[in-house]
């Protein structure tokens, strides 16, 4: 049972435009959400997070939005840059340190 | 800090052989995770330790897999006997304040 779902395996975006990556979850107990970025042959690296008491968190070009009623979160990257091409994983946690990850979305930025 | 250190980076073994993957977490982190990355399931949690104690091993595929954490600075994941379907990238991560930090992974190929 996939509790965290990323339904788009891939996404292509023109450089300079906005990239929007989506994630859905089924467990209403999740209270903390994170996005990770992964380059080939490297481990995932932490990008940005949001607590369930908030609906938005911004860090530079990256903004995460949380819609608890829809059990949906999204990551916005604006403007998109070639270095943003990577696989993005969303993750969720409740109560402890255990993170449940989605299957990932491969983002390709087209120059 | 050098980050989470995994060894080996690559492992090729024959079916039926024992494989041991190693991990050194970041000093001061009290949680450690073993994940397996596959195309179908993304980052799949195998086992989670807190303060060196296994908390959740529900993701361990079968009895052929075992993991230990004898002290705060070392963990192993063992597969015995290995099978071709175990071929994947295995990640170790340690966490602090609900943010996980990943090693570079071990790419396991069982032929």
XYZ file of N, CA and C in Angstrom:
666
model
N 0.851 -1.193 0.000
C 0.000 0.000 0.000
C 0.888 1.245 0.000
N 0.791 2.027 -1.061
C 1.638 3.198 -1.202
C 0.968 4.360 -0.491
N 1.486 4.756 0.655
C 0.868 5.835 1.423
C 1.232 7.210 0.895
N 2.337 7.285 0.158
C 2.766 8.548 -0.438
C 2.921 8.297 -1.929
N 2.215 9.089 -2.733
C 2.163 8.816 -4.169
C 2.602 10.022 -4.979
N 3.454 9.744 -5.946
C 3.815 10.750 -6.925
C 3.381 10.170 -8.265
N 2.293 10.684 -8.793
C 1.656 10.061 -9.949
C 2.305 10.401 -11.280
N 3.176 11.410 -11.278
C 3.863 11.762 -12.527
C 5.295 11.245 -12.465
N 5.623 10.223 -13.242
C 6.995 9.712 -13.199
C 8.006 10.699 -13.781
N 7.543 11.566 -14.685
C 8.478 12.499 -15.298
C 7.774 13.799 -15.652
N 8.604 14.852 -15.786
C 8.103 16.187 -16.092
C 9.202 16.939 -16.822
N 8.851 17.607 -17.905
C 9.814 18.440 -18.635
C 9.328 19.878 -18.616
N 10.263 20.788 -18.321
C 9.919 22.202 -18.189
C 10.982 23.039 -18.874
N 10.553 24.097 -19.512
C 11.499 25.015 -20.163
C 12.267 25.798 -19.104
N 13.531 26.019 -19.344
C 14.347 26.829 -18.437
C 13.705 28.200 -18.242
N 13.683 28.658 -17.000
C 13.108 29.959 -16.684
C 11.634 29.908 -16.305
N 10.961 28.796 -16.669
C 9.540 28.675 -16.326
C 9.384 28.033 -14.941
N 8.157 27.908 -14.501
C 7.891 27.294 -13.204
C 7.757 25.773 -13.347
N 8.387 25.048 -12.418
C 8.202 23.598 -12.325
C 7.299 23.323 -11.130
N 6.302 22.481 -11.334
C 5.389 22.114 -10.251
C 5.362 20.602 -10.138
N 5.824 20.116 -8.987
C 5.827 18.678 -8.732
C 4.781 18.381 -7.668
N 4.022 17.327 -7.884
C 2.894 17.020 -7.017
C 3.079 15.720 -6.247
N 2.399 15.657 -5.106
C 2.494 14.495 -4.234
C 1.178 14.361 -3.473
N 0.671 13.151 -3.382
C -0.542 12.881 -2.621
C -0.244 11.859 -1.536
N -0.969 11.955 -0.444
C -0.773 10.985 0.631
C -2.127 10.514 1.149
N -2.106 9.362 1.775
C -3.373 8.781 2.229
C -3.517 8.772 3.742
N -2.414 8.859 4.456
C -2.454 8.744 5.907
C -2.631 10.119 6.550
N -3.776 10.355 7.144
C -4.058 11.668 7.730
C -3.250 11.926 9.007
N -2.535 10.911 9.473
C -1.698 11.083 10.660
C -0.361 11.761 10.343
N 0.009 11.798 9.080
C 1.276 12.444 8.728
C 1.242 13.905 9.170
N 2.327 14.367 9.813
C 2.347 15.744 10.293
C 3.591 16.514 9.861
N 4.388 15.897 9.016
C 5.611 16.565 8.566
C 5.935 16.026 7.184
N 6.268 16.952 6.276
C 6.470 16.570 4.883
C 7.772 17.172 4.371
N 8.441 16.426 3.520
C 9.745 16.868 3.033
C 9.853 16.579 1.532
N 10.715 17.341 0.891
C 11.097 17.066 -0.500
C 12.600 16.825 -0.538
N 12.967 15.795 -1.312
C 14.367 15.469 -1.514
C 14.653 15.507 -3.010
N 15.896 15.803 -3.314
C 16.363 15.875 -4.692
C 17.465 14.833 -4.857
N 17.449 14.134 -5.986
C 18.456 13.093 -6.173
C 19.052 13.180 -7.578
N 20.385 13.299 -7.594
C 21.135 13.212 -8.843
C 21.587 11.769 -9.045
N 21.865 11.377 -10.302
C 22.353 10.016 -10.559
C 23.616 9.706 -9.759
N 23.685 8.501 -9.269
C 24.857 7.988 -8.542
C 25.124 8.740 -7.233
N 24.125 9.449 -6.741
C 24.259 10.109 -5.448
C 23.063 9.757 -4.577
N 23.215 9.969 -3.274
C 22.073 9.788 -2.398
C 21.158 10.992 -2.452
N 19.886 10.816 -2.068
C 18.967 11.951 -2.014
C 19.461 13.005 -1.032
N 19.220 14.266 -1.357
C 19.583 15.361 -0.457
C 18.334 16.157 -0.100
N 18.277 16.578 1.140
C 17.129 17.330 1.649
C 17.012 18.669 0.929
N 15.783 19.022 0.579
C 15.545 20.266 -0.151
C 14.735 21.262 0.692
N 13.564 20.850 1.134
C 12.678 21.746 1.857
C 11.638 20.911 2.595
N 11.118 21.451 3.686
C 10.116 20.708 4.453
C 8.989 21.627 4.888
N 7.913 21.022 5.387
C 6.786 21.786 5.894
C 6.085 20.994 6.979
N 5.703 21.678 8.036
C 4.929 21.060 9.096
C 3.451 21.145 8.752
N 2.663 20.242 9.293
C 1.238 20.230 8.973
C 0.480 21.423 9.549
N 1.126 22.208 10.411
C 0.447 23.392 10.945
C 0.550 24.574 9.989
N 1.334 24.397 8.935
C 1.487 25.461 7.940
C 0.892 25.013 6.609
N 0.671 25.987 5.728
C 0.234 25.599 4.379
C 1.216 26.027 3.305
N 2.275 26.702 3.718
C 3.270 27.153 2.739
C 4.606 27.350 3.430
N 5.669 26.978 2.729
C 7.010 27.264 3.207
C 7.878 27.590 2.002
N 8.639 28.647 2.127
C 9.415 29.139 0.988
C 10.892 29.205 1.343
N 11.729 28.825 0.385
C 13.171 28.910 0.564
C 13.787 29.225 -0.795
N 14.042 30.502 -1.017
C 14.621 30.900 -2.286
C 13.694 30.597 -3.447
N 14.186 29.818 -4.404
C 13.375 29.485 -5.578
C 12.372 28.362 -5.314
N 12.450 27.782 -4.142
C 11.624 26.606 -3.829
C 10.521 26.959 -2.836
N 9.309 26.551 -3.161
C 8.171 26.751 -2.265
C 7.386 25.454 -2.198
N 7.049 25.047 -0.989
C 6.206 23.867 -0.816
C 4.847 24.320 -0.296
N 3.799 23.781 -0.899
C 2.424 24.071 -0.504
C 1.799 22.791 0.027
N 1.023 22.938 1.114
C 0.353 21.789 1.703
C -1.144 22.058 1.781
N -1.922 21.142 1.233
C -3.379 21.203 1.309
C -3.845 19.976 2.086
N -4.067 20.169 3.383
C -4.378 19.023 4.243
C -5.723 18.398 3.913
N -6.687 19.208 3.549
C -8.020 18.664 3.261
C -7.978 17.760 2.038
N -7.106 18.093 1.086
C -6.974 17.274 -0.116
C -5.874 16.232 0.024
N -5.153 16.262 1.120
C -3.994 15.383 1.343
C -3.045 15.481 0.152
N -2.671 16.699 -0.126
C -1.869 16.975 -1.317
C -0.796 18.001 -0.988
N 0.412 17.761 -1.481
C 1.428 18.798 -1.396
C 2.107 18.954 -2.743
N 2.662 20.132 -2.928
C 3.329 20.399 -4.200
C 4.600 21.197 -3.936
N 5.532 21.038 -4.845
C 6.792 21.774 -4.813
C 6.854 22.644 -6.065
N 7.046 23.932 -5.850
C 7.172 24.869 -6.953
C 8.620 25.335 -7.025
N 9.164 25.306 -8.230
C 10.520 25.798 -8.455
C 10.414 26.904 -9.499
N 10.817 28.119 -9.074
C 10.725 29.217 -10.037
C 11.836 30.225 -9.804
N 12.599 30.638 -10.820
C 12.567 30.062 -12.151
C 13.353 28.747 -12.191
N 12.973 27.845 -13.075
C 13.668 26.569 -13.210
C 15.006 26.775 -13.915
N 15.998 26.032 -13.429
C 17.346 26.127 -13.980
C 17.826 24.740 -14.407
N 18.774 24.667 -15.328
C 19.262 23.349 -15.775
C 19.740 22.456 -14.637
N 20.349 23.051 -13.619
C 20.822 22.280 -12.481
C 19.710 21.662 -11.649
N 18.473 22.058 -11.916
C 17.340 21.478 -11.195
C 16.945 20.120 -11.761
N 17.493 19.742 -12.901
C 17.190 18.438 -13.487
C 17.668 17.344 -12.552
N 16.735 16.544 -12.067
C 17.027 15.514 -11.067
C 15.741 14.735 -10.817
N 15.830 13.742 -9.953
C 14.625 13.051 -9.482
C 14.235 13.658 -8.138
N 12.975 13.986 -7.983
C 12.472 14.591 -6.759
C 11.554 13.607 -6.041
N 11.840 13.400 -4.767
C 11.025 12.522 -3.936
C 10.311 13.345 -2.877
N 9.046 13.093 -2.687
C 8.392 13.652 -1.508
C 8.361 12.572 -0.427
N 8.320 13.014 0.818
C 8.329 12.104 1.951
C 7.429 12.653 3.045
N 6.931 11.748 3.876
C 6.041 12.154 4.958
C 6.385 11.383 6.223
N 6.077 12.013 7.374
C 6.378 11.380 8.652
C 5.322 11.751 9.673
N 5.154 10.895 10.680
C 4.346 11.273 11.834
C 4.949 10.669 13.090
N 4.949 11.449 14.128
C 5.310 10.951 15.455
C 6.776 10.679 15.701
N 7.458 10.089 14.759
C 8.851 9.718 14.990
C 9.690 10.098 13.779
N 10.849 9.506 13.675
C 11.769 9.888 12.615
C 11.511 9.163 11.289
N 10.649 8.157 11.298
C 10.476 7.318 10.116
C 9.867 8.107 8.970
N 10.516 8.089 7.822
C 10.026 8.766 6.634
C 9.502 7.751 5.623
N 8.332 8.051 5.063
C 7.768 7.248 3.990
C 7.881 8.052 2.705
N 8.508 7.461 1.689
C 8.789 8.172 0.451
C 7.834 7.771 -0.667
N 7.669 8.704 -1.600
C 6.981 8.402 -2.840
C 7.941 7.762 -3.827
N 7.437 7.504 -5.040
C 8.230 6.811 -6.050
C 9.117 7.747 -6.872
N 8.940 9.048 -6.702
C 9.815 9.997 -7.383
C 9.263 10.517 -8.700
N 9.673 11.740 -9.030
C 9.359 12.356 -10.329
C 10.662 12.848 -10.936
N 10.924 12.431 -12.163
C 12.144 12.873 -12.850
C 11.849 14.185 -13.546
N 12.512 15.256 -13.104
C 12.340 16.580 -13.688
C 13.478 16.856 -14.659
N 13.112 17.250 -15.860
C 14.102 17.633 -16.873
C 13.856 19.077 -17.263
N 14.887 19.907 -17.111
C 14.793 21.313 -17.496
C 15.415 21.460 -18.881
N 14.622 21.958 -19.791
C 15.050 22.095 -21.186
C 15.644 23.484 -21.405
N 16.911 23.561 -21.833
C 17.550 24.879 -22.016
C 16.898 25.678 -23.143
N 31.688 17.442 9.136
C 31.337 16.020 9.189
C 31.336 15.450 7.780
N 31.781 14.184 7.638
C 31.887 13.580 6.319
C 30.542 13.127 5.794
N 29.508 13.183 6.574
C 28.223 12.690 6.122
C 28.099 11.210 6.383
N 27.035 10.628 5.872
C 26.810 9.195 6.017
C 27.715 8.463 5.035
N 28.442 7.488 5.543
C 29.403 6.779 4.708
C 28.946 5.340 4.518
N 28.826 4.948 3.254
C 28.440 3.576 2.944
C 29.571 2.878 2.192
N 29.680 1.579 2.443
C 30.639 0.782 1.687
C 30.082 -0.620 1.493
N 30.435 -1.258 0.371
C 31.140 -0.676 -0.763
C 30.200 0.195 -1.603
N 30.709 0.909 -2.568
C 29.859 1.688 -3.477
C 29.199 0.785 -4.511
N 29.933 -0.220 -4.907
C 29.416 -1.181 -5.883
C 29.743 -2.588 -5.405
N 28.814 -3.497 -5.636
C 29.036 -4.883 -5.248
C 28.418 -5.768 -6.322
N 29.230 -6.649 -6.882
C 28.715 -7.633 -7.827
C 28.986 -9.000 -7.219
N 27.955 -9.798 -7.115
C 28.116 -11.100 -6.483
C 27.296 -12.140 -7.230
N 27.626 -13.374 -6.984
C 26.885 -14.456 -7.621
C 25.706 -14.874 -6.758
N 24.678 -15.304 -7.399
C 23.483 -15.783 -6.706
C 23.878 -16.838 -5.674
N 23.303 -16.711 -4.485
C 23.581 -17.662 -3.424
C 24.660 -17.217 -2.454
N 25.423 -16.204 -2.839
C 26.479 -15.709 -1.963
C 25.916 -14.770 -0.899
N 26.653 -14.623 0.175
C 26.295 -13.668 1.227
C 26.843 -12.290 0.858
N 26.024 -11.285 1.093
C 26.426 -9.905 0.826
C 26.248 -9.097 2.102
N 27.236 -8.280 2.438
C 27.134 -7.405 3.608
C 27.395 -5.972 3.193
N 26.418 -5.115 3.466
C 26.536 -3.692 3.195
C 26.778 -2.972 4.518
N 27.611 -1.933 4.464
C 28.015 -1.268 5.700
C 27.666 0.210 5.687
N 27.462 0.736 6.881
C 27.050 2.138 6.990
C 27.602 2.753 8.265
N 28.140 3.949 8.113
C 28.550 4.754 9.272
C 27.690 6.009 9.278
N 26.816 6.172 10.273
C 25.929 7.344 10.280
C 26.670 8.595 10.732
N 26.001 9.720 10.627
C 26.552 10.980 11.109
C 26.554 10.971 12.632
N 27.664 11.375 13.200
C 27.795 11.389 14.644
C 26.720 12.274 15.277
N 26.071 11.757 16.313
C 25.039 12.524 17.002
C 23.628 12.253 16.519
N 23.511 11.614 15.366
C 22.176 11.250 14.876
C 21.742 9.976 15.582
N 20.488 9.969 16.070
C 20.089 8.798 16.843
C 19.177 7.841 16.096
N 18.869 8.150 14.846
C 18.061 7.241 14.039
C 18.813 6.853 12.778
N 18.662 5.602 12.399
C 19.323 5.095 11.191
C 18.334 4.270 10.392
N 18.396 4.433 9.087
C 17.466 3.769 8.185
C 18.232 3.057 7.076
N 17.688 1.945 6.640
C 18.131 1.303 5.406
C 16.973 1.360 4.404
N 17.267 1.906 3.231
C 16.284 1.993 2.150
C 16.799 1.239 0.931
N 15.865 0.796 0.097
C 16.214 0.188 -1.171
C 15.483 0.967 -2.261
N 16.201 1.352 -3.292
C 15.574 2.097 -4.379
C 15.291 1.177 -5.556
N 14.028 1.138 -5.944
C 13.631 0.398 -7.144
C 12.748 1.296 -7.998
N 12.636 0.957 -9.258
C 11.810 1.763 -10.160
C 10.350 1.705 -9.742
N 9.908 0.528 -9.329
C 8.482 0.347 -9.028
C 8.076 0.993 -7.712
N 8.930 0.924 -6.715
C 8.527 1.360 -5.374
C 9.262 2.595 -4.878
N 10.142 3.132 -5.691
C 10.890 4.306 -5.258
C 11.817 3.945 -4.118
N 11.808 4.770 -3.078
C 12.645 4.524 -1.905
C 11.817 3.733 -0.891
N 12.155 2.504 -0.754
C 11.409 1.571 0.081
C 12.153 1.366 1.388
N 11.506 1.667 2.522
C 12.147 1.514 3.821
C 12.236 0.037 4.185
N 13.436 -0.415 4.494
C 13.633 -1.799 4.892
C 13.574 -1.936 6.413
N 14.348 -1.106 7.114
C 14.413 -1.196 8.566
C 14.831 0.140 9.135
N 14.422 0.383 10.374
C 14.663 1.662 11.034
C 15.126 1.377 12.460
N 16.259 1.974 12.837
C 16.794 1.860 14.190
C 16.667 3.208 14.898
N 16.406 3.156 16.176
C 16.471 4.354 17.008
C 17.317 4.030 18.230
N 18.352 4.835 18.470
C 19.292 4.543 19.568
C 19.779 3.101 19.506
N 20.126 2.656 18.329
C 20.707 1.337 18.049
C 19.719 0.185 18.168
N 18.478 0.464 18.451
C 17.478 -0.586 18.628
C 16.578 -0.639 17.403
N 16.365 -1.834 16.828
C 15.453 -1.909 15.669
C 14.021 -1.600 16.094
N 13.424 -0.609 15.457
C 12.075 -0.166 15.806
C 11.037 -0.737 14.836
N 11.387 -0.754 13.570
C 10.420 -1.180 12.552
C 11.177 -1.909 11.456
N 10.980 -3.211 11.368
C 11.621 -3.991 10.308
C 10.575 -4.592 9.356
N 9.409 -3.977 9.341
C 8.326 -4.529 8.530
C 8.623 -4.478 7.034
N 9.578 -3.662 6.642
C 9.927 -3.564 5.227
C 10.961 -4.569 4.762
N 11.531 -5.311 5.681
C 12.523 -6.322 5.284
C 11.808 -7.391 4.475
N 12.263 -7.631 3.252
C 11.494 -8.481 2.326
C 11.276 -9.903 2.838
N 12.256 -10.505 3.407
C 12.116 -11.894 3.832
C 13.290 -12.235 4.750
N 13.293 -13.472 5.214
C 14.295 -13.867 6.199
C 15.722 -13.831 5.663
N 15.875 -13.715 4.388
C 17.231 -13.653 3.836
C 17.917 -12.335 4.194
N 17.120 -11.350 4.571
C 17.647 -10.027 4.924
C 17.736 -9.895 6.442
N 18.871 -9.347 6.893
C 19.009 -9.048 8.315
C 19.835 -7.786 8.476
N 19.605 -7.058 9.549
C 20.345 -5.824 9.795
C 20.701 -5.746 11.261
N 21.861 -5.148 11.515
C 22.328 -4.985 12.886
C 22.868 -3.574 13.068
N 22.817 -3.138 14.302
C 23.456 -1.868 14.657
C 24.119 -2.086 16.011
N 25.330 -2.604 16.038
C 25.986 -2.948 17.304
C 26.369 -1.734 18.143
N 26.526 -0.572 17.497
C 26.824 0.651 18.251
C 26.341 1.848 17.437
N 26.492 3.024 18.012
C 25.911 4.231 17.397
C 26.619 4.650 16.118
N 27.754 4.050 15.822
C 28.519 4.515 14.674
C 28.639 3.476 13.554
N 27.849 2.400 13.628
C 28.023 1.363 12.611
C 26.768 0.516 12.475
N 26.433 0.215 11.216
C 25.307 -0.675 10.951
C 25.626 -1.525 9.728
N 25.069 -2.720 9.695
C 25.217 -3.590 8.535
C 23.865 -4.091 8.069
N 23.781 -4.332 6.778
C 22.632 -4.986 6.164
C 23.177 -6.207 5.425
N 22.674 -7.367 5.793
C 23.195 -8.602 5.230
C 22.105 -9.315 4.441
N 22.494 -9.858 3.312
C 21.581 -10.676 2.499
C 22.239 -12.036 2.325
N 21.549 -13.084 2.773
C 22.094 -14.425 2.715
C 20.970 -15.442 2.595
N 20.867 -16.164 1.489
C 21.651 -16.048 0.264
C 21.082 -14.961 -0.651
N 21.927 -14.380 -1.454
C 21.468 -13.333 -2.354
C 20.818 -13.936 -3.602
N 19.893 -13.166 -4.188
C 19.192 -13.586 -5.404
C 19.219 -12.444 -6.414
N 19.078 -12.751 -7.702
C 19.104 -11.680 -8.715
C 18.082 -10.576 -8.454
N 16.932 -10.895 -7.910
C 15.909 -9.878 -7.654
C 16.289 -8.920 -6.535
N 17.377 -9.197 -5.839
C 17.876 -8.272 -4.814
C 18.693 -7.145 -5.438
N 18.971 -7.234 -6.712
C 19.756 -6.202 -7.381
C 19.021 -4.865 -7.295
N 19.695 -3.864 -6.749
C 19.096 -2.546 -6.521
C 20.175 -1.647 -5.941
N 19.796 -0.403 -5.681
C 20.668 0.496 -4.936
C 20.144 0.560 -3.504
N 21.027 0.323 -2.567
C 20.673 0.324 -1.155
C 21.263 1.578 -0.505
N 20.389 2.319 0.173
C 20.817 3.545 0.837
C 20.703 3.396 2.352
N 21.680 3.957 3.013
C 21.619 4.127 4.457
C 21.414 5.622 4.715
N 20.639 5.942 5.735
C 20.413 7.336 6.101
C 20.395 7.449 7.613
N 20.857 8.577 8.126
C 20.683 8.866 9.546
C 19.905 10.168 9.658
N 19.223 10.341 10.759
C 18.375 11.521 10.850
C 18.540 12.259 12.160
N 18.240 13.539 12.070
C 18.267 14.421 13.221
C 17.122 15.405 13.053
N 16.290 15.538 14.076
C 15.136 16.438 14.021
C 14.303 16.212 12.760
N 14.067 14.961 12.465
C 13.140 14.520 11.411
C 13.634 14.809 10.002
N 14.933 15.147 9.866
C 15.510 15.296 8.528
C 16.525 14.177 8.323
N 16.310 13.400 7.274
C 17.212 12.290 7.000
C 18.320 12.735 6.050
N 19.514 12.239 6.329
C 20.680 12.516 5.502
C 21.172 11.175 4.959
N 21.310 11.119 3.658
C 21.602 9.858 2.993
C 23.070 9.698 2.638
N 23.517 8.451 2.630
C 24.798 8.115 2.055
C 24.680 8.050 0.536
N 25.770 7.734 -0.104
C 25.786 7.709 -1.565
C 25.247 6.407 -2.139
N 24.984 5.458 -1.285
C 24.361 4.220 -1.741
C 25.354 3.144 -2.136
N 24.867 1.918 -2.110
C 25.610 0.766 -2.621
C 24.795 0.154 -3.747
N 25.399 0.097 -4.924
C 24.707 -0.542 -6.051
C 25.045 -2.027 -6.041
N 24.038 -2.832 -5.761
C 24.228 -4.281 -5.674
C 23.718 -4.942 -6.942
N 24.573 -5.776 -7.512
C 24.188 -6.575 -8.677
C 24.419 -8.030 -8.334
N 23.360 -8.818 -8.420
C 23.471 -10.253 -8.159
C 23.263 -10.977 -9.486
N 24.270 -11.726 -9.879
C 24.208 -12.387 -11.203
C 24.037 -13.900 -11.043
